[in-house]
Amino acid sequence: MKSYTKYLWFNTQKRRELIHITPVVEEAVKESGVKEGFCLVSAMHITAGVFVNDNESGLHQDIWEWLEKLAPYRRDYRHHLTGEDNGDAHLKSLLIHHEVILPITEGKLDLGPWQRIFYAEFDGQRRKRVIIKIIGE
Ligand code: ZN
């Protein structure tokens, strides 16, 4: 069995941002040499997420509005008693989830026709990481 690990670094200009990462994940799969296996893509933070969905700007706005409705930015989160102000970012991360596992078939990511991979930043403007871990043969 082969294994391959790669880290992606992000430092977003805005506090909240969506970044399309399918091309860099595809590149990592190529670098790994794995033909049949799995690719884990996981945010190494508790205020960010990784998800699979459509690369369509209207939908992205809908996702942000949905997240803001369920986990709005507020001042009165108990978490803020620690001196932080990112309570909403932790909750948004729980809604989106922090990782995805993708199949690799014949040396390529085996995604559905509209499936694309995104890094979701909920508390950025600092250096943050995503791990890509690929295993297989
Ligand atoms: Zn926090």
mmCIF file with all atom_site columns, C-alpha atoms and ligand atoms in Angstrom:
data_model
loop_
_atom_site.group_PDB
_atom_site.id
_atom_site.type_symbol
_atom_site.label_atom_id
_atom_site.label_alt_id
_atom_site.label_comp_id
_atom_site.label_asym_id
_atom_site.label_entity_id
_atom_site.label_seq_id
_atom_site.pdbx_PDB_ins_code
_atom_site.Cartn_x
_atom_site.Cartn_y
_atom_site.Cartn_z
_atom_site.occupancy
_atom_site.B_iso_or_equiv
_atom_site.pdbx_formal_charge
_atom_site.auth_seq_id
_atom_site.auth_comp_id
_atom_site.auth_asym_id
_atom_site.auth_atom_id
_atom_site.pdbx_PDB_model_num
ATOM   1   C  CA . MET A 1 1   ? 0.000   0.000  0.000   1.00 0.00 ? 1   MET A CA 1
ATOM   2   C  CA . LYS A 1 2   ? 1.161   3.502  -0.840  1.00 0.00 ? 2   LYS A CA 1
ATOM   3   C  CA . SER A 1 3   ? 0.525   6.585  1.215   1.00 0.00 ? 3   SER A CA 1
ATOM   4   C  CA . TYR A 1 4   ? 1.032   10.254 0.411   1.00 0.00 ? 4   TYR A CA 1
ATOM   5   C  CA . THR A 1 5   ? 0.584   13.397 2.503   1.00 0.00 ? 5   THR A CA 1
ATOM   6   C  CA . LYS A 1 6   ? 0.399   16.996 1.390   1.00 0.00 ? 6   LYS A CA 1
ATOM   7   C  CA . TYR A 1 7   ? -0.452  20.199 3.266   1.00 0.00 ? 7   TYR A CA 1
ATOM   8   C  CA . LEU A 1 8   ? -2.228  23.163 1.698   1.00 0.00 ? 8   LEU A CA 1
ATOM   9   C  CA . TRP A 1 9   ? -1.768  26.555 3.356   1.00 0.00 ? 9   TRP A CA 1
ATOM   10  C  CA . PHE A 1 10  ? -4.315  29.360 3.284   1.00 0.00 ? 10  PHE A CA 1
ATOM   11  C  CA . ASN A 1 11  ? -4.229  32.941 4.500   1.00 0.00 ? 11  ASN A CA 1
ATOM   12  C  CA . THR A 1 12  ? -7.466  34.503 3.276   1.00 0.00 ? 12  THR A CA 1
ATOM   13  C  CA . GLN A 1 13  ? -7.835  38.252 2.750   1.00 0.00 ? 13  GLN A CA 1
ATOM   14  C  CA . LYS A 1 14  ? -11.371 38.224 4.113   1.00 0.00 ? 14  LYS A CA 1
ATOM   15  C  CA . ARG A 1 15  ? -12.463 36.681 7.394   1.00 0.00 ? 15  ARG A CA 1
ATOM   16  C  CA . ARG A 1 16  ? -14.915 34.391 5.573   1.00 0.00 ? 16  ARG A CA 1
ATOM   17  C  CA . GLU A 1 17  ? -14.104 32.873 2.204   1.00 0.00 ? 17  GLU A CA 1
ATOM   18  C  CA . LEU A 1 18  ? -14.808 29.891 -0.018  1.00 0.00 ? 18  LEU A CA 1
ATOM   19  C  CA . ILE A 1 19  ? -11.894 28.500 -2.010  1.00 0.00 ? 19  ILE A CA 1
ATOM   20  C  CA . HIS A 1 20  ? -12.271 25.983 -4.829  1.00 0.00 ? 20  HIS A CA 1
ATOM   21  C  CA . ILE A 1 21  ? -9.542  23.362 -4.289  1.00 0.00 ? 21  ILE A CA 1
ATOM   22  C  CA . THR A 1 22  ? -10.446 20.572 -6.747  1.00 0.00 ? 22  THR A CA 1
ATOM   23  C  CA . PRO A 1 23  ? -7.446  21.272 -9.050  1.00 0.00 ? 23  PRO A CA 1
ATOM   24  C  CA . VAL A 1 24  ? -4.884  21.109 -6.228  1.00 0.00 ? 24  VAL A CA 1
ATOM   25  C  CA . VAL A 1 25  ? -6.420  17.913 -4.842  1.00 0.00 ? 25  VAL A CA 1
ATOM   26  C  CA . GLU A 1 26  ? -6.309  16.377 -8.347  1.00 0.00 ? 26  GLU A CA 1
ATOM   27  C  CA . GLU A 1 27  ? -2.649  17.353 -8.538  1.00 0.00 ? 27  GLU A CA 1
ATOM   28  C  CA . ALA A 1 28  ? -1.938  15.660 -5.192  1.00 0.00 ? 28  ALA A CA 1
ATOM   29  C  CA . VAL A 1 29  ? -3.621  12.466 -6.445  1.00 0.00 ? 29  VAL A CA 1
ATOM   30  C  CA . LYS A 1 30  ? -1.357  12.545 -9.508  1.00 0.00 ? 30  LYS A CA 1
ATOM   31  C  CA . GLU A 1 31  ? 1.747   13.126 -7.327  1.00 0.00 ? 31  GLU A CA 1
ATOM   32  C  CA . SER A 1 32  ? 0.771   10.211 -5.064  1.00 0.00 ? 32  SER A CA 1
ATOM   33  C  CA . GLY A 1 33  ? 0.879   7.666  -7.888  1.00 0.00 ? 33  GLY A CA 1
ATOM   34  C  CA . VAL A 1 34  ? -2.108  5.917  -6.269  1.00 0.00 ? 34  VAL A CA 1
ATOM   35  C  CA . LYS A 1 35  ? -4.373  4.261  -8.865  1.00 0.00 ? 35  LYS A CA 1
ATOM   36  C  CA . GLU A 1 36  ? -7.010  2.718  -6.570  1.00 0.00 ? 36  GLU A CA 1
ATOM   37  C  CA . GLY A 1 37  ? -7.701  4.130  -3.123  1.00 0.00 ? 37  GLY A CA 1
ATOM   38  C  CA . PHE A 1 38  ? -8.985  7.034  -1.068  1.00 0.00 ? 38  PHE A CA 1
ATOM   39  C  CA . CYS A 1 39  ? -8.160  10.673 -0.622  1.00 0.00 ? 39  CYS A CA 1
ATOM   40  C  CA . LEU A 1 40  ? -8.919  12.421 2.667   1.00 0.00 ? 40  LEU A CA 1
ATOM   41  C  CA . VAL A 1 41  ? -9.107  16.222 2.588   1.00 0.00 ? 41  VAL A CA 1
ATOM   42  C  CA . SER A 1 42  ? -9.374  17.662 6.091   1.00 0.00 ? 42  SER A CA 1
ATOM   43  C  CA . ALA A 1 43  ? -9.219  21.161 7.575   1.00 0.00 ? 43  ALA A CA 1
ATOM   44  C  CA . MET A 1 44  ? -6.774  21.170 10.512  1.00 0.00 ? 44  MET A CA 1
ATOM   45  C  CA . HIS A 1 45  ? -8.782  23.840 12.316  1.00 0.00 ? 45  HIS A CA 1
ATOM   46  C  CA . ILE A 1 46  ? -12.004 24.165 14.299  1.00 0.00 ? 46  ILE A CA 1
ATOM   47  C  CA . THR A 1 47  ? -13.197 27.309 12.514  1.00 0.00 ? 47  THR A CA 1
ATOM   48  C  CA . ALA A 1 48  ? -12.923 26.084 8.905   1.00 0.00 ? 48  ALA A CA 1
ATOM   49  C  CA . GLY A 1 49  ? -14.399 23.294 6.825   1.00 0.00 ? 49  GLY A CA 1
ATOM   50  C  CA . VAL A 1 50  ? -14.099 21.189 3.696   1.00 0.00 ? 50  VAL A CA 1
ATOM   51  C  CA . PHE A 1 51  ? -17.103 20.158 1.641   1.00 0.00 ? 51  PHE A CA 1
ATOM   52  C  CA . VAL A 1 52  ? -18.166 18.851 -1.758  1.00 0.00 ? 52  VAL A CA 1
ATOM   53  C  CA . ASN A 1 53  ? -20.805 20.644 -3.793  1.00 0.00 ? 53  ASN A CA 1
ATOM   54  C  CA . ASP A 1 54  ? -21.511 22.590 -6.985  1.00 0.00 ? 54  ASP A CA 1
ATOM   55  C  CA . ASN A 1 55  ? -19.123 25.327 -8.169  1.00 0.00 ? 55  ASN A CA 1
ATOM   56  C  CA . GLU A 1 56  ? -21.909 27.827 -8.781  1.00 0.00 ? 56  GLU A CA 1
ATOM   57  C  CA . SER A 1 57  ? -21.772 31.376 -7.407  1.00 0.00 ? 57  SER A CA 1
ATOM   58  C  CA . GLY A 1 58  ? -25.524 31.703 -6.683  1.00 0.00 ? 58  GLY A CA 1
ATOM   59  C  CA . LEU A 1 59  ? -25.412 28.506 -4.649  1.00 0.00 ? 59  LEU A CA 1
ATOM   60  C  CA . HIS A 1 60  ? -22.353 29.792 -2.768  1.00 0.00 ? 60  HIS A CA 1
ATOM   61  C  CA . GLN A 1 61  ? -24.313 32.888 -1.752  1.00 0.00 ? 61  GLN A CA 1
ATOM   62  C  CA . ASP A 1 62  ? -27.203 30.636 -0.682  1.00 0.00 ? 62  ASP A CA 1
ATOM   63  C  CA . ILE A 1 63  ? -24.797 28.570 1.443   1.00 0.00 ? 63  ILE A CA 1
ATOM   64  C  CA . TRP A 1 64  ? -23.444 31.709 3.163   1.00 0.00 ? 64  TRP A CA 1
ATOM   65  C  CA . GLU A 1 65  ? -26.971 32.974 3.879   1.00 0.00 ? 65  GLU A CA 1
ATOM   66  C  CA . TRP A 1 66  ? -28.018 29.564 5.201   1.00 0.00 ? 66  TRP A CA 1
ATOM   67  C  CA . LEU A 1 67  ? -24.955 29.392 7.477   1.00 0.00 ? 67  LEU A CA 1
ATOM   68  C  CA . GLU A 1 68  ? -25.519 32.955 8.703   1.00 0.00 ? 68  GLU A CA 1
ATOM   69  C  CA . LYS A 1 69  ? -29.137 32.111 9.519   1.00 0.00 ? 69  LYS A CA 1
ATOM   70  C  CA . LEU A 1 70  ? -28.274 28.937 11.472  1.00 0.00 ? 70  LEU A CA 1
ATOM   71  C  CA . ALA A 1 71  ? -25.057 30.230 13.070  1.00 0.00 ? 71  ALA A CA 1
ATOM   72  C  CA . PRO A 1 72  ? -25.200 34.032 12.954  1.00 0.00 ? 72  PRO A CA 1
ATOM   73  C  CA . TYR A 1 73  ? -22.329 36.296 13.945  1.00 0.00 ? 73  TYR A CA 1
ATOM   74  C  CA . ARG A 1 74  ? -23.252 37.452 17.473  1.00 0.00 ? 74  ARG A CA 1
ATOM   75  C  CA . ARG A 1 75  ? -21.522 39.080 20.385  1.00 0.00 ? 75  ARG A CA 1
ATOM   76  C  CA . ASP A 1 76  ? -23.164 37.029 23.143  1.00 0.00 ? 76  ASP A CA 1
ATOM   77  C  CA . TYR A 1 77  ? -21.796 33.497 22.572  1.00 0.00 ? 77  TYR A CA 1
ATOM   78  C  CA . ARG A 1 78  ? -20.520 31.944 25.834  1.00 0.00 ? 78  ARG A CA 1
ATOM   79  C  CA . HIS A 1 79  ? -17.340 31.064 23.904  1.00 0.00 ? 79  HIS A CA 1
ATOM   80  C  CA . HIS A 1 80  ? -16.565 34.791 23.796  1.00 0.00 ? 80  HIS A CA 1
ATOM   81  C  CA . LEU A 1 81  ? -16.059 34.784 27.584  1.00 0.00 ? 81  LEU A CA 1
ATOM   82  C  CA . THR A 1 82  ? -12.624 33.341 26.693  1.00 0.00 ? 82  THR A CA 1
ATOM   83  C  CA . GLY A 1 83  ? -11.807 36.609 24.912  1.00 0.00 ? 83  GLY A CA 1
ATOM   84  C  CA . GLU A 1 84  ? -12.427 35.172 21.428  1.00 0.00 ? 84  GLU A CA 1
ATOM   85  C  CA . ASP A 1 85  ? -15.032 36.495 18.998  1.00 0.00 ? 85  ASP A CA 1
ATOM   86  C  CA . ASN A 1 86  ? -15.399 33.530 16.662  1.00 0.00 ? 86  ASN A CA 1
ATOM   87  C  CA . GLY A 1 87  ? -18.270 31.549 18.210  1.00 0.00 ? 87  GLY A CA 1
ATOM   88  C  CA . ASP A 1 88  ? -20.157 31.645 14.916  1.00 0.00 ? 88  ASP A CA 1
ATOM   89  C  CA . ALA A 1 89  ? -17.115 30.286 13.061  1.00 0.00 ? 89  ALA A CA 1
ATOM   90  C  CA . HIS A 1 90  ? -17.022 27.156 15.287  1.00 0.00 ? 90  HIS A CA 1
ATOM   91  C  CA . LEU A 1 91  ? -20.738 26.545 14.689  1.00 0.00 ? 91  LEU A CA 1
ATOM   92  C  CA . LYS A 1 92  ? -20.457 27.124 10.926  1.00 0.00 ? 92  LYS A CA 1
ATOM   93  C  CA . SER A 1 93  ? -17.602 24.593 10.851  1.00 0.00 ? 93  SER A CA 1
ATOM   94  C  CA . LEU A 1 94  ? -19.858 22.013 12.541  1.00 0.00 ? 94  LEU A CA 1
ATOM   95  C  CA . LEU A 1 95  ? -22.577 22.592 9.931   1.00 0.00 ? 95  LEU A CA 1
ATOM   96  C  CA . ILE A 1 96  ? -20.232 22.238 6.933   1.00 0.00 ? 96  ILE A CA 1
ATOM   97  C  CA . HIS A 1 97  ? -18.059 19.531 8.572   1.00 0.00 ? 97  HIS A CA 1
ATOM   98  C  CA . HIS A 1 98  ? -14.282 19.567 8.553   1.00 0.00 ? 98  HIS A CA 1
ATOM   99  C  CA . GLU A 1 99  ? -13.388 16.813 6.078   1.00 0.00 ? 99  GLU A CA 1
ATOM   100 C  CA . VAL A 1 100 ? -14.332 14.692 3.092   1.00 0.00 ? 100 VAL A CA 1
ATOM   101 C  CA . ILE A 1 101 ? -13.152 11.306 1.791   1.00 0.00 ? 101 ILE A CA 1
ATOM   102 C  CA . LEU A 1 102 ? -13.019 10.921 -1.979  1.00 0.00 ? 102 LEU A CA 1
ATOM   103 C  CA . PRO A 1 103 ? -12.588 7.787  -4.092  1.00 0.00 ? 103 PRO A CA 1
ATOM   104 C  CA . ILE A 1 104 ? -9.655  7.328  -6.461  1.00 0.00 ? 104 ILE A CA 1
ATOM   105 C  CA . THR A 1 105 ? -10.265 5.105  -9.487  1.00 0.00 ? 105 THR A CA 1
ATOM   106 C  CA . GLU A 1 106 ? -7.779  4.482  -12.300 1.00 0.00 ? 106 GLU A CA 1
ATOM   107 C  CA . GLY A 1 107 ? -5.478  7.172  -10.918 1.00 0.00 ? 107 GLY A CA 1
ATOM   108 C  CA . LYS A 1 108 ? -8.089  9.947  -10.800 1.00 0.00 ? 108 LYS A CA 1
ATOM   109 C  CA . LEU A 1 109 ? -10.526 11.455 -8.327  1.00 0.00 ? 109 LEU A CA 1
ATOM   110 C  CA . ASP A 1 110 ? -13.786 9.646  -9.034  1.00 0.00 ? 110 ASP A CA 1
ATOM   111 C  CA . LEU A 1 111 ? -16.205 12.545 -8.538  1.00 0.00 ? 111 LEU A CA 1
ATOM   112 C  CA . GLY A 1 112 ? -19.732 12.899 -9.862  1.00 0.00 ? 112 GLY A CA 1
ATOM   113 C  CA . PRO A 1 113 ? -20.257 15.282 -12.796 1.00 0.00 ? 113 PRO A CA 1
ATOM   114 C  CA . TRP A 1 114 ? -20.973 18.337 -10.605 1.00 0.00 ? 114 TRP A CA 1
ATOM   115 C  CA . GLN A 1 115 ? -18.992 17.498 -7.515  1.00 0.00 ? 115 GLN A CA 1
ATOM   116 C  CA . ARG A 1 116 ? -16.243 19.972 -6.629  1.00 0.00 ? 116 ARG A CA 1
ATOM   117 C  CA . ILE A 1 117 ? -14.183 20.351 -3.463  1.00 0.00 ? 117 ILE A CA 1
ATOM   118 C  CA . PHE A 1 118 ? -14.143 23.554 -1.381  1.00 0.00 ? 118 PHE A CA 1
ATOM   119 C  CA . TYR A 1 119 ? -12.242 24.917 1.573   1.00 0.00 ? 119 TYR A CA 1
ATOM   120 C  CA . ALA A 1 120 ? -14.543 27.068 3.694   1.00 0.00 ? 120 ALA A CA 1
ATOM   121 C  CA . GLU A 1 121 ? -12.862 29.677 5.875   1.00 0.00 ? 121 GLU A CA 1
ATOM   122 C  CA . PHE A 1 122 ? -14.938 31.068 8.734   1.00 0.00 ? 122 PHE A CA 1
ATOM   123 C  CA . ASP A 1 123 ? -12.239 32.888 10.707  1.00 0.00 ? 123 ASP A CA 1
ATOM   124 C  CA . GLY A 1 124 ? -9.356  33.643 8.382   1.00 0.00 ? 124 GLY A CA 1
ATOM   125 C  CA . GLN A 1 125 ? -6.786  36.369 7.803   1.00 0.00 ? 125 GLN A CA 1
ATOM   126 C  CA . ARG A 1 126 ? -4.155  34.096 9.369   1.00 0.00 ? 126 ARG A CA 1
ATOM   127 C  CA . ARG A 1 127 ? -2.227  31.044 8.209   1.00 0.00 ? 127 ARG A CA 1
ATOM   128 C  CA . LYS A 1 128 ? -4.305  27.882 8.271   1.00 0.00 ? 128 LYS A CA 1
ATOM   129 C  CA . ARG A 1 129 ? -3.833  24.393 6.905   1.00 0.00 ? 129 ARG A CA 1
ATOM   130 C  CA . VAL A 1 130 ? -5.608  21.552 5.153   1.00 0.00 ? 130 VAL A CA 1
ATOM   131 C  CA . ILE A 1 131 ? -4.170  18.040 5.118   1.00 0.00 ? 131 ILE A CA 1
ATOM   132 C  CA . ILE A 1 132 ? -4.524  15.780 2.093   1.00 0.00 ? 132 ILE A CA 1
ATOM   133 C  CA . LYS A 1 133 ? -3.874  12.117 2.941   1.00 0.00 ? 133 LYS A CA 1
ATOM   134 C  CA . ILE A 1 134 ? -3.993  9.575  0.145   1.00 0.00 ? 134 ILE A CA 1
ATOM   135 C  CA . ILE A 1 135 ? -3.830  5.806  0.614   1.00 0.00 ? 135 ILE A CA 1
ATOM   136 C  CA . GLY A 1 136 ? -4.131  2.956  -1.834  1.00 0.00 ? 136 GLY A CA 1
ATOM   137 C  CA . GLU A 1 137 ? -2.242  1.066  -4.500  1.00 0.00 ? 137 GLU A CA 1
HETATM 138 ZN ZN . ZN  B 2 .   ? -12.804 30.127 19.148  1.00 0.00 ? 1   ZN  B ZN 1
#
